[in-house]
PDB file of C-alpha atoms in Angstrom:
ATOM      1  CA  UNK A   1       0.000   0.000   0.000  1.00  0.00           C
ATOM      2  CA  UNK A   2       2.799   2.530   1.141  1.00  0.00           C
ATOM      3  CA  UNK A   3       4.555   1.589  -2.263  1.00  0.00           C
ATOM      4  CA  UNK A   4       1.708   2.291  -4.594  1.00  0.00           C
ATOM      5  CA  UNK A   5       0.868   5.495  -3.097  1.00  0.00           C
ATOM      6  CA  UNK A   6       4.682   6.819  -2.998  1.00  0.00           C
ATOM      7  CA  UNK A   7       4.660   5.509  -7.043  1.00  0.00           C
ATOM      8  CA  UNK A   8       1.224   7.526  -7.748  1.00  0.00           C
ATOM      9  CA  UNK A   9       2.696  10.664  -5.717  1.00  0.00           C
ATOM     10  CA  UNK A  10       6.106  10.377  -7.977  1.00  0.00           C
ATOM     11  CA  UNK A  11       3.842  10.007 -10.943  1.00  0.00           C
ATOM     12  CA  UNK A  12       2.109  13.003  -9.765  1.00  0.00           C
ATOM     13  CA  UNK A  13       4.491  15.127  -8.487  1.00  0.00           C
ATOM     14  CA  UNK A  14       7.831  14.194  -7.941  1.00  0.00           C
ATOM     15  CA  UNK A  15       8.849  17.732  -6.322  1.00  0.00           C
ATOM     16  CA  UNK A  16       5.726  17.348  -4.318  1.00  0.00           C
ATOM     17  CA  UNK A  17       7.118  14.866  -2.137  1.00  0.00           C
ATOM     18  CA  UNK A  18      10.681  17.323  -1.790  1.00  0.00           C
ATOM     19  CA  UNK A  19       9.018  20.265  -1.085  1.00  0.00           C
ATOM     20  CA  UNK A  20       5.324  20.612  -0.896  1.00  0.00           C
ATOM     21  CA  UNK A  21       4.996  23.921  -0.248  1.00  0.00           C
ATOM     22  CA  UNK A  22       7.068  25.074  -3.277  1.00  0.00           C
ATOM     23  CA  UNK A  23       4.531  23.112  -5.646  1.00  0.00           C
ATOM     24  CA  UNK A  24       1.350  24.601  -4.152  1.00  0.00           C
ATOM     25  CA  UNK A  25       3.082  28.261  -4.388  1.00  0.00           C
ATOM     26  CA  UNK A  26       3.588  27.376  -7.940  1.00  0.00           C
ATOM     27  CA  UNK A  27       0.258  26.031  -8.475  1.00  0.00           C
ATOM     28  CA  UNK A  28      -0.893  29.579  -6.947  1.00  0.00           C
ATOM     29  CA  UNK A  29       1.073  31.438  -9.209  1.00  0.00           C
ATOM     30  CA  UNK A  30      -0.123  30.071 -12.112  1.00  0.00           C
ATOM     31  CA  UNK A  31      -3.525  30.716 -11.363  1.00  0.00           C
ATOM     32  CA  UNK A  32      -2.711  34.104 -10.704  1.00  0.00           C
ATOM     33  CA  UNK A  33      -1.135  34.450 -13.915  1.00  0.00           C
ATOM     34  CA  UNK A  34      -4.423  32.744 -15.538  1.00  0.00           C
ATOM     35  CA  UNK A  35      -6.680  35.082 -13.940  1.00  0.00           C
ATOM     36  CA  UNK A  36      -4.849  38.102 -14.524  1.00  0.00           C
ATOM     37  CA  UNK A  37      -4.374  37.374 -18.418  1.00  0.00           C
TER      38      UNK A  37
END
């Protein structure tokens, strides 16, 4: 179980798992940019 979900989180994400934080600030940018174009 641990496995698969670590493989679907690296097939996700891989930076996710390294730094969490920095993926969902770049998520948030890029909605910004979206909305603001």
């Amino acid at each position: 179980m641990l496995k698969m979900r670590t493989d679907s989180a690296r097939l996700v994400s891989p930076s996710r798992i390294e730094s969490p934080s920095q993926t969902r600030i770049s998520a948030g940018s890029q909605d910004s940019t979206q909305s603001m174009t």
